[in-house]
Amino acid sequence: MIGVGGTAGHVVPAIAVADVLRDRGARVVFAGGDRFERDLVPEAGYELRTLRVAPLARRRPAEAARAAAVDFGAIGHAMRLIGQLSPDVVLGAGGYVAGPVGLAGVLRRVPLVLMEADSHLGITNRWLAPMARRVCLAFPIEGRDSDRYRVTGRPIPAPATDRAAARARFGLESDEQCVLVFGGSQGARSINNAAIEAFAGAGGRVRILHAAGTRDLDDLTAPGPHYDLRGYIGNLGEALLAADLVIARSGGSVFEIAAHGRPMILIPYPYSAGGHQDDNAGHMQRAGAAVVIADAELTGPRLATEAGRLLGDPSGLTAMARASLAMARPDAAREIADEVLEAARRGHDRA
């Protein structure tokens, strides 16, 4: 059983692990809420059992108390599900849904494995880590270096491999440079506005592919025929492979960008929990794979200057691409699946 929910940044890596487990003969059932998992999990061919779970509003005590009551009920629901399905192991894949599911597994004496997609442990994983057989980390985390922890990287879908086909999908000519802009599953207003301003006058052979998210799409206007503005791009891997430069937030998607060997301009979300997007971006910048712009410093002219400098330096762009690919962890899903199956085996041996 995989407990996961909330953003696509939690759900997509969980599905990548599930695919490996399914290929190895395991039955996988998801337990989640009613956000992105509601569509993504069934679309990937997996059964989803839904729980009513609420995020804790840590700065609003009244809302936090109501959420705690909802989540307490979710623990009971999750325990009943585990009693019905008798899973051999529970994988907590992040997001607040994973808390009740992981705790229910522990209470039912089912082995627990956790995966963390960012450069710090989220609140759910911090609570559950002492009870887990293994915690799989996307990045090394200071103080998390005991045998309980293993750095695996963040699971991603299998990377796209046919660049010519990917560029043909988006109508790109061989001599055109492509900049891909995206801000996560819900979009990022500051990036959306800055990118449209930055590339409104992009001339020559530069094309912009911009996934703006559905929230702001109706308020945005593509500034010309060179600008492909969409709410969402299915199979993001092909867009990454087609691009020469990627402009994005610095959540877990940095691993998918790296797996395609793309140079990055990263704008960390300034309110990310524990500042993990700043940390993620810092890892990529120190490796030479990314340029980082603080959200508070992001403007159209600043973005145009940085992108123009990179696109005008082919050798520098190539070096960044190599550094990006070196940061990829393409076997992350397989390594986490190994840990899940090993926890299940040990659970049987001790039964």
mmCIF file of N, CA and C in Angstrom, residues 108-229:
data_model
loop_
_atom_site.group_PDB
_atom_site.id
_atom_site.type_symbol
_atom_site.label_atom_id
_atom_site.label_comp_id
_atom_site.label_asym_id
_atom_site.label_seq_id
_atom_site.Cartn_x
_atom_site.Cartn_y
_atom_site.Cartn_z
ATOM 1 N N ARG A 108 -0.590 -1.399 12.909
ATOM 2 C CA ARG A 108 -0.975 -2.740 12.480
ATOM 3 C C ARG A 108 0.241 -3.665 12.337
ATOM 4 N N ARG A 109 1.407 -3.160 12.722
ATOM 5 C CA ARG A 109 2.655 -3.927 12.676
ATOM 6 C C ARG A 109 3.033 -4.342 11.252
ATOM 7 N N VAL A 110 2.768 -3.443 10.309
ATOM 8 C CA VAL A 110 3.176 -3.638 8.921
ATOM 9 C C VAL A 110 4.456 -2.840 8.698
ATOM 10 N N PRO A 111 5.488 -3.422 8.075
ATOM 11 C CA PRO A 111 6.732 -2.678 7.830
ATOM 12 C C PRO A 111 6.455 -1.388 7.055
ATOM 13 N N LEU A 112 7.171 -0.331 7.450
ATOM 14 C CA LEU A 112 6.984 0.993 6.845
ATOM 15 C C LEU A 112 8.280 1.459 6.197
ATOM 16 N N VAL A 113 8.188 1.903 4.949
ATOM 17 C CA VAL A 113 9.285 2.549 4.220
ATOM 18 C C VAL A 113 8.801 3.941 3.830
ATOM 19 N N LEU A 114 9.694 4.914 3.905
ATOM 20 C CA LEU A 114 9.352 6.292 3.546
ATOM 21 C C LEU A 114 10.223 6.761 2.389
ATOM 22 N N MET A 115 9.696 7.681 1.607
ATOM 23 C CA MET A 115 10.502 8.356 0.592
ATOM 24 C C MET A 115 10.293 9.861 0.715
ATOM 25 N N GLU A 116 11.391 10.599 0.598
ATOM 26 C CA GLU A 116 11.383 12.051 0.716
ATOM 27 C C GLU A 116 11.903 12.644 -0.581
ATOM 28 N N ALA A 117 11.097 13.503 -1.224
ATOM 29 C CA ALA A 117 11.427 14.025 -2.545
ATOM 30 C C ALA A 117 12.220 15.316 -2.511
ATOM 31 N N ASP A 118 12.384 15.923 -1.316
ATOM 32 C CA ASP A 118 13.048 17.223 -1.244
ATOM 33 C C ASP A 118 14.309 17.151 -0.381
ATOM 34 N N SER A 119 14.928 18.309 -0.185
ATOM 35 C CA SER A 119 16.208 18.358 0.506
ATOM 36 C C SER A 119 16.062 18.532 2.017
ATOM 37 N N HIS A 120 14.860 18.332 2.538
ATOM 38 C CA HIS A 120 14.657 18.260 3.976
ATOM 39 C C HIS A 120 13.463 17.345 4.225
ATOM 40 N N LEU A 121 13.380 16.782 5.399
ATOM 41 C CA LEU A 121 12.246 15.916 5.703
ATOM 42 C C LEU A 121 11.008 16.767 5.966
ATOM 43 N N GLY A 122 9.929 16.462 5.243
ATOM 44 C CA GLY A 122 8.669 17.122 5.513
ATOM 45 C C GLY A 122 8.139 16.711 6.875
ATOM 46 N N ILE A 123 7.128 17.421 7.353
ATOM 47 C CA ILE A 123 6.640 17.189 8.705
ATOM 48 C C ILE A 123 6.131 15.768 8.887
ATOM 49 N N THR A 124 5.450 15.217 7.878
ATOM 50 C CA THR A 124 4.956 13.843 7.982
ATOM 51 C C THR A 124 6.103 12.862 8.115
ATOM 52 N N ASN A 125 7.118 13.016 7.281
ATOM 53 C CA ASN A 125 8.252 12.093 7.335
ATOM 54 C C ASN A 125 9.080 12.270 8.607
ATOM 55 N N ARG A 126 9.130 13.492 9.135
ATOM 56 C CA ARG A 126 9.844 13.673 10.410
ATOM 57 C C ARG A 126 9.153 12.894 11.521
ATOM 58 N N TRP A 127 7.833 12.911 11.525
ATOM 59 C CA TRP A 127 7.085 12.176 12.555
ATOM 60 C C TRP A 127 7.251 10.660 12.402
ATOM 61 N N LEU A 128 7.238 10.197 11.155
ATOM 62 C CA LEU A 128 7.224 8.758 10.916
ATOM 63 C C LEU A 128 8.614 8.129 10.858
ATOM 64 N N ALA A 129 9.646 8.929 10.598
ATOM 65 C CA ALA A 129 10.986 8.366 10.374
ATOM 66 C C ALA A 129 11.454 7.430 11.482
ATOM 67 N N PRO A 130 11.260 7.750 12.777
ATOM 68 C CA PRO A 130 11.748 6.831 13.809
ATOM 69 C C PRO A 130 11.078 5.459 13.775
ATOM 70 N N MET A 131 9.935 5.348 13.109
ATOM 71 C CA MET A 131 9.205 4.080 13.064
ATOM 72 C C MET A 131 9.413 3.334 11.756
ATOM 73 N N ALA A 132 10.169 3.903 10.829
ATOM 74 C CA ALA A 132 10.325 3.324 9.498
ATOM 75 C C ALA A 132 11.516 2.368 9.442
ATOM 76 N N ARG A 133 11.369 1.345 8.617
ATOM 77 C CA ARG A 133 12.495 0.440 8.366
ATOM 78 C C ARG A 133 13.576 1.145 7.556
ATOM 79 N N ARG A 134 13.159 1.978 6.619
ATOM 80 C CA ARG A 134 14.102 2.701 5.771
ATOM 81 C C ARG A 134 13.466 4.009 5.336
ATOM 82 N N VAL A 135 14.294 5.058 5.255
ATOM 83 C CA VAL A 135 13.859 6.353 4.736
ATOM 84 C C VAL A 135 14.729 6.658 3.524
ATOM 85 N N CYS A 136 14.111 6.754 2.360
ATOM 86 C CA CYS A 136 14.833 6.984 1.108
ATOM 87 C C CYS A 136 14.831 8.479 0.796
ATOM 88 N N LEU A 137 16.012 9.056 0.674
ATOM 89 C CA LEU A 137 16.174 10.503 0.544
ATOM 90 C C LEU A 137 16.522 10.890 -0.892
ATOM 91 N N ALA A 138 15.979 12.027 -1.326
ATOM 92 C CA ALA A 138 16.341 12.562 -2.631
ATOM 93 C C ALA A 138 17.734 13.180 -2.599
ATOM 94 N N PHE A 139 18.056 13.868 -1.512
ATOM 95 C CA PHE A 139 19.347 14.526 -1.321
ATOM 96 C C PHE A 139 19.933 14.089 0.023
ATOM 97 N N PRO A 140 21.244 14.163 0.172
ATOM 98 C CA PRO A 140 21.807 13.989 1.517
ATOM 99 C C PRO A 140 21.262 15.075 2.441
ATOM 100 N N ILE A 141 20.907 14.700 3.660
ATOM 101 C CA ILE A 141 20.381 15.644 4.643
ATOM 102 C C ILE A 141 21.240 15.566 5.893
ATOM 103 N N GLU A 142 21.743 16.697 6.330
ATOM 104 C CA GLU A 142 22.609 16.733 7.500
ATOM 105 C C GLU A 142 21.885 16.142 8.712
ATOM 106 N N GLY A 143 22.580 15.270 9.414
ATOM 107 C CA GLY A 143 22.011 14.637 10.588
ATOM 108 C C GLY A 143 21.184 13.410 10.286
ATOM 109 N N ARG A 144 20.954 13.125 9.002
ATOM 110 C CA ARG A 144 20.168 11.950 8.611
ATOM 111 C C ARG A 144 21.097 10.972 7.892
ATOM 112 N N ASP A 145 22.080 10.456 8.625
ATOM 113 C CA ASP A 145 23.090 9.611 7.994
ATOM 114 C C ASP A 145 23.278 8.270 8.704
ATOM 115 N N SER A 146 22.293 7.873 9.517
ATOM 116 C CA SER A 146 22.359 6.558 10.137
ATOM 117 C C SER A 146 21.952 5.500 9.120
ATOM 118 N N ASP A 147 22.016 4.235 9.530
ATOM 119 C CA ASP A 147 21.651 3.149 8.631
ATOM 120 C C ASP A 147 20.182 3.193 8.222
ATOM 121 N N ARG A 148 19.376 3.934 8.957
ATOM 122 C CA ARG A 148 17.954 4.038 8.619
ATOM 123 C C ARG A 148 17.744 4.796 7.305
ATOM 124 N N TYR A 149 18.701 5.648 6.936
ATOM 125 C CA TYR A 149 18.547 6.543 5.792
ATOM 126 C C TYR A 149 19.403 6.079 4.622
ATOM 127 N N ARG A 150 18.862 6.254 3.425
ATOM 128 C CA ARG A 150 19.600 5.925 2.199
ATOM 129 C C ARG A 150 19.296 6.984 1.147
ATOM 130 N N VAL A 151 20.332 7.535 0.545
ATOM 131 C CA VAL A 151 20.145 8.526 -0.514
ATOM 132 C C VAL A 151 19.936 7.780 -1.831
ATOM 133 N N THR A 152 18.731 7.890 -2.365
ATOM 134 C CA THR A 152 18.380 7.210 -3.608
ATOM 135 C C THR A 152 18.136 8.176 -4.763
ATOM 136 N N GLY A 153 17.924 9.450 -4.457
ATOM 137 C CA GLY A 153 17.409 10.376 -5.455
ATOM 138 C C GLY A 153 15.899 10.337 -5.474
ATOM 139 N N ARG A 154 15.316 11.155 -6.309
ATOM 140 C CA ARG A 154 13.851 11.245 -6.424
ATOM 141 C C ARG A 154 13.379 10.439 -7.624
ATOM 142 N N PRO A 155 12.432 9.540 -7.440
ATOM 143 C CA PRO A 155 11.931 8.764 -8.580
ATOM 144 C C PRO A 155 11.259 9.663 -9.611
ATOM 145 N N ILE A 156 11.475 9.348 -10.867
ATOM 146 C CA ILE A 156 10.863 10.096 -11.958
ATOM 147 C C ILE A 156 10.346 9.120 -13.001
ATOM 148 N N PRO A 157 9.434 9.566 -13.855
ATOM 149 C CA PRO A 157 9.039 8.716 -14.986
ATOM 150 C C PRO A 157 10.244 8.459 -15.884
ATOM 151 N N ALA A 158 10.188 7.389 -16.650
ATOM 152 C CA ALA A 158 11.290 7.079 -17.567
ATOM 153 C C ALA A 158 11.529 8.275 -18.488
ATOM 154 N N PRO A 159 12.783 8.762 -18.598
ATOM 155 C CA PRO A 159 13.050 9.936 -19.437
ATOM 156 C C PRO A 159 12.743 9.673 -20.906
ATOM 157 N N ALA A 160 12.335 10.722 -21.593
ATOM 158 C CA ALA A 160 12.197 10.645 -23.047
ATOM 159 C C ALA A 160 13.586 10.521 -23.668
ATOM 160 N N THR A 161 13.672 9.869 -24.812
ATOM 161 C CA THR A 161 14.988 9.596 -25.407
ATOM 162 C C THR A 161 15.120 10.042 -26.857
ATOM 163 N N ASP A 162 14.021 10.309 -27.542
ATOM 164 C CA ASP A 162 14.079 10.659 -28.959
ATOM 165 C C ASP A 162 13.905 12.171 -29.106
ATOM 166 N N ARG A 163 15.027 12.885 -29.132
ATOM 167 C CA ARG A 163 14.955 14.356 -29.185
ATOM 168 C C ARG A 163 14.328 14.838 -30.489
ATOM 169 N N ALA A 164 14.650 14.202 -31.599
ATOM 170 C CA ALA A 164 14.081 14.636 -32.874
ATOM 171 C C ALA A 164 12.557 14.525 -32.856
ATOM 172 N N ALA A 165 12.049 13.419 -32.319
ATOM 173 C CA ALA A 165 10.595 13.244 -32.246
ATOM 174 C C ALA A 165 9.981 14.246 -31.273
ATOM 175 N N ALA A 166 10.679 14.515 -30.165
ATOM 176 C CA ALA A 166 10.164 15.466 -29.185
ATOM 177 C C ALA A 166 10.076 16.863 -29.788
ATOM 178 N N ARG A 167 11.101 17.254 -30.519
ATOM 179 C CA ARG A 167 11.069 18.583 -31.132
ATOM 180 C C ARG A 167 10.020 18.662 -32.241
ATOM 181 N N ALA A 168 9.834 17.581 -32.949
ATOM 182 C CA ALA A 168 8.798 17.564 -33.980
ATOM 183 C C ALA A 168 7.410 17.717 -33.366
ATOM 184 N N ARG A 169 7.208 17.131 -32.177
ATOM 185 C CA ARG A 169 5.902 17.246 -31.504
ATOM 186 C C ARG A 169 5.521 18.701 -31.273
ATOM 187 N N PHE A 170 6.529 19.537 -30.962
ATOM 188 C CA PHE A 170 6.256 20.942 -30.662
ATOM 189 C C PHE A 170 6.557 21.862 -31.848
ATOM 190 N N GLY A 171 6.755 21.286 -33.017
ATOM 191 C CA GLY A 171 6.930 22.072 -34.227
ATOM 192 C C GLY A 171 8.207 22.876 -34.265
ATOM 193 N N LEU A 172 9.278 22.353 -33.679
ATOM 194 C CA LEU A 172 10.549 23.079 -33.621
ATOM 195 C C LEU A 172 11.445 22.704 -34.799
ATOM 196 N N GLU A 173 12.008 23.720 -35.429
ATOM 197 C CA GLU A 173 12.966 23.489 -36.509
ATOM 198 C C GLU A 173 14.339 23.169 -35.914
ATOM 199 N N SER A 174 15.182 22.558 -36.732
ATOM 200 C CA SER A 174 16.492 22.104 -36.232
ATOM 201 C C SER A 174 17.380 23.257 -35.785
ATOM 202 N N ASP A 175 17.192 24.448 -36.361
ATOM 203 C CA ASP A 175 18.052 25.575 -36.019
ATOM 204 C C ASP A 175 17.411 26.515 -34.999
ATOM 205 N N GLU A 176 16.286 26.131 -34.416
ATOM 206 C CA GLU A 176 15.622 26.967 -33.422
ATOM 207 C C GLU A 176 16.020 26.544 -32.015
ATOM 208 N N GLN A 177 16.201 27.535 -31.150
ATOM 209 C CA GLN A 177 16.401 27.265 -29.732
ATOM 210 C C GLN A 177 15.059 27.322 -29.023
ATOM 211 N N CYS A 178 14.886 26.410 -28.051
ATOM 212 C CA CYS A 178 13.620 26.341 -27.335
ATOM 213 C C CYS A 178 13.859 26.549 -25.847
ATOM 214 N N VAL A 179 13.069 27.448 -25.261
ATOM 215 C CA VAL A 179 13.083 27.669 -23.817
ATOM 216 C C VAL A 179 11.775 27.116 -23.260
ATOM 217 N N LEU A 180 11.878 26.193 -22.328
ATOM 218 C CA LEU A 180 10.707 25.629 -21.669
ATOM 219 C C LEU A 180 10.510 26.327 -20.330
ATOM 220 N N VAL A 181 9.300 26.790 -20.077
ATOM 221 C CA VAL A 181 8.955 27.486 -18.833
ATOM 222 C C VAL A 181 7.811 26.736 -18.167
ATOM 223 N N PHE A 182 7.977 26.374 -16.896
ATOM 224 C CA PHE A 182 6.853 25.809 -16.154
ATOM 225 C C PHE A 182 7.041 26.085 -14.671
ATOM 226 N N GLY A 183 5.922 26.075 -13.942
ATOM 227 C CA GLY A 183 5.978 26.435 -12.528
ATOM 228 C C GLY A 183 5.343 25.418 -11.613
ATOM 229 N N GLY A 184 5.310 24.150 -12.038
ATOM 230 C CA GLY A 184 4.682 23.134 -11.208
ATOM 231 C C GLY A 184 3.256 22.891 -11.638
ATOM 232 N N SER A 185 2.606 21.939 -10.982
ATOM 233 C CA SER A 185 1.286 21.491 -11.418
ATOM 234 C C SER A 185 0.226 22.582 -11.331
ATOM 235 N N GLN A 186 0.397 23.566 -10.440
ATOM 236 C CA GLN A 186 -0.580 24.640 -10.322
ATOM 237 C C GLN A 186 -0.116 25.942 -10.968
ATOM 238 N N GLY A 187 1.087 25.925 -11.515
ATOM 239 C CA GLY A 187 1.629 27.137 -12.096
ATOM 240 C C GLY A 187 2.300 28.006 -11.047
ATOM 241 N N ALA A 188 2.947 29.072 -11.498
ATOM 242 C CA ALA A 188 3.634 30.007 -10.606
ATOM 243 C C ALA A 188 3.448 31.398 -11.190
ATOM 244 N N ARG A 189 2.675 32.230 -10.508
ATOM 245 C CA ARG A 189 2.279 33.521 -11.070
ATOM 246 C C ARG A 189 3.489 34.408 -11.373
ATOM 247 N N SER A 190 4.467 34.447 -10.473
ATOM 248 C CA SER A 190 5.618 35.325 -10.707
ATOM 249 C C SER A 190 6.397 34.889 -11.939
ATOM 250 N N ILE A 191 6.556 33.575 -12.125
ATOM 251 C CA ILE A 191 7.264 33.079 -13.302
ATOM 252 C C ILE A 191 6.442 33.331 -14.558
ATOM 253 N N ASN A 192 5.143 33.082 -14.484
ATOM 254 C CA ASN A 192 4.283 33.317 -15.657
ATOM 255 C C ASN A 192 4.403 34.750 -16.153
ATOM 256 N N ASN A 193 4.267 35.697 -15.241
ATOM 257 C CA ASN A 193 4.296 37.110 -15.646
ATOM 258 C C ASN A 193 5.666 37.531 -16.143
ATOM 259 N N ALA A 194 6.717 37.093 -15.439
ATOM 260 C CA ALA A 194 8.073 37.487 -15.836
ATOM 261 C C ALA A 194 8.445 36.895 -17.188
ATOM 262 N N ALA A 195 8.055 35.641 -17.441
ATOM 263 C CA ALA A 195 8.429 34.996 -18.700
ATOM 264 C C ALA A 195 7.762 35.673 -19.891
ATOM 265 N N ILE A 196 6.486 35.999 -19.759
ATOM 266 C CA ILE A 196 5.802 36.661 -20.879
ATOM 267 C C ILE A 196 6.436 38.011 -21.178
ATOM 268 N N GLU A 197 6.810 38.738 -20.121
ATOM 269 C CA GLU A 197 7.492 40.021 -20.340
ATOM 270 C C GLU A 197 8.881 39.809 -20.925
ATOM 271 N N ALA A 198 9.598 38.819 -20.393
ATOM 272 C CA ALA A 198 10.989 38.600 -20.808
ATOM 273 C C ALA A 198 11.095 38.220 -22.279
ATOM 274 N N PHE A 199 10.153 37.387 -22.744
ATOM 275 C CA PHE A 199 10.312 36.818 -24.079
ATOM 276 C C PHE A 199 9.295 37.375 -25.074
ATOM 277 N N ALA A 200 8.637 38.467 -24.703
ATOM 278 C CA ALA A 200 7.660 39.059 -25.619
ATOM 279 C C ALA A 200 8.310 39.444 -26.938
ATOM 280 N N GLY A 201 9.527 39.933 -26.874
ATOM 281 C CA GLY A 201 10.208 40.375 -28.089
ATOM 282 C C GLY A 201 11.288 39.439 -28.556
ATOM 283 N N ALA A 202 11.251 38.192 -28.093
ATOM 284 C CA ALA A 202 12.289 37.239 -28.503
ATOM 285 C C ALA A 202 12.283 37.120 -30.018
ATOM 286 N N GLY A 203 13.424 37.363 -30.584
ATOM 287 C CA GLY A 203 13.516 37.340 -32.039
ATOM 288 C C GLY A 203 14.387 36.213 -32.524
ATOM 289 N N GLY A 204 14.695 36.275 -33.808
ATOM 290 C CA GLY A 204 15.568 35.272 -34.376
ATOM 291 C C GLY A 204 14.930 33.902 -34.334
ATOM 292 N N ARG A 205 15.688 32.935 -33.890
ATOM 293 C CA ARG A 205 15.249 31.544 -33.919
ATOM 294 C C ARG A 205 15.031 31.013 -32.513
ATOM 295 N N VAL A 206 14.343 31.791 -31.677
ATOM 296 C CA VAL A 206 14.047 31.384 -30.308
ATOM 297 C C VAL A 206 12.549 31.157 -30.170
ATOM 298 N N ARG A 207 12.178 29.983 -29.678
ATOM 299 C CA ARG A 207 10.785 29.648 -29.438
ATOM 300 C C ARG A 207 10.595 29.405 -27.946
ATOM 301 N N ILE A 208 9.421 29.772 -27.440
ATOM 302 C CA ILE A 208 9.102 29.609 -26.022
ATOM 303 C C ILE A 208 7.956 28.608 -25.890
ATOM 304 N N LEU A 209 8.151 27.619 -25.021
ATOM 305 C CA LEU A 209 7.108 26.646 -24.687
ATOM 306 C C LEU A 209 6.805 26.828 -23.209
ATOM 307 N N HIS A 210 5.597 27.277 -22.895
ATOM 308 C CA HIS A 210 5.276 27.735 -21.542
ATOM 309 C C HIS A 210 4.035 27.013 -21.024
ATOM 310 N N ALA A 211 4.230 26.179 -19.997
ATOM 311 C CA ALA A 211 3.109 25.537 -19.303
ATOM 312 C C ALA A 211 2.805 26.374 -18.065
ATOM 313 N N ALA A 212 1.734 27.155 -18.131
ATOM 314 C CA ALA A 212 1.452 28.176 -17.116
ATOM 315 C C ALA A 212 0.571 27.679 -15.976
ATOM 316 N N GLY A 213 0.035 26.453 -16.075
ATOM 317 C CA GLY A 213 -0.935 26.006 -15.084
ATOM 318 C C GLY A 213 -2.307 26.561 -15.426
ATOM 319 N N THR A 214 -3.338 25.911 -14.928
ATOM 320 C CA THR A 214 -4.698 26.323 -15.294
ATOM 321 C C THR A 214 -5.205 27.500 -14.476
ATOM 322 N N ARG A 215 -4.617 27.730 -13.299
ATOM 323 C CA ARG A 215 -5.133 28.782 -12.416
ATOM 324 C C ARG A 215 -5.061 30.161 -13.059
ATOM 325 N N ASP A 216 -3.940 30.462 -13.717
ATOM 326 C CA ASP A 216 -3.726 31.803 -14.260
ATOM 327 C C ASP A 216 -3.915 31.885 -15.766
ATOM 328 N N LEU A 217 -4.189 30.779 -16.415
ATOM 329 C CA LEU A 217 -4.130 30.754 -17.872
ATOM 330 C C LEU A 217 -5.057 31.778 -18.521
ATOM 331 N N ASP A 218 -6.256 31.931 -17.996
ATOM 332 C CA ASP A 218 -7.213 32.858 -18.614
ATOM 333 C C ASP A 218 -6.762 34.310 -18.521
ATOM 334 N N ASP A 219 -5.846 34.612 -17.612
ATOM 335 C CA ASP A 219 -5.376 35.990 -17.444
ATOM 336 C C ASP A 219 -4.099 36.273 -18.228
ATOM 337 N N LEU A 220 -3.609 35.291 -18.964
ATOM 338 C CA LEU A 220 -2.349 35.437 -19.681
ATOM 339 C C LEU A 220 -2.585 35.450 -21.179
ATOM 340 N N THR A 221 -1.724 36.147 -21.883
ATOM 341 C CA THR A 221 -1.818 36.226 -23.336
ATOM 342 C C THR A 221 -0.458 35.972 -23.952
ATOM 343 N N ALA A 222 -0.400 35.056 -24.889
ATOM 344 C CA ALA A 222 0.852 34.810 -25.600
ATOM 345 C C ALA A 222 1.214 36.045 -26.416
ATOM 346 N N PRO A 223 2.466 36.512 -26.322
ATOM 347 C CA PRO A 223 2.825 37.764 -26.977
ATOM 348 C C PRO A 223 3.173 37.648 -28.455
ATOM 349 N N GLY A 224 3.057 36.476 -29.031
ATOM 350 C CA GLY A 224 3.362 36.350 -30.448
ATOM 351 C C GLY A 224 3.369 34.902 -30.888
ATOM 352 N N PRO A 225 3.533 34.666 -32.185
ATOM 353 C CA PRO A 225 3.496 33.288 -32.712
ATOM 354 C C PRO A 225 4.673 32.431 -32.255
ATOM 355 N N HIS A 226 5.723 33.088 -31.760
ATOM 356 C CA HIS A 226 6.878 32.328 -31.266
ATOM 357 C C HIS A 226 6.630 31.765 -29.877
ATOM 358 N N TYR A 227 5.496 32.098 -29.273
ATOM 359 C CA TYR A 227 5.235 31.814 -27.865
ATOM 360 C C TYR A 227 4.081 30.823 -27.755
ATOM 361 N N ASP A 228 4.392 29.593 -27.372
ATOM 362 C CA ASP A 228 3.394 28.523 -27.216
ATOM 363 C C ASP A 228 2.974 28.477 -25.748
ATOM 364 N N LEU A 229 1.823 29.067 -25.447
ATOM 365 C CA LEU A 229 1.329 29.178 -24.073
ATOM 366 C C LEU A 229 0.231 28.146 -23.840
#
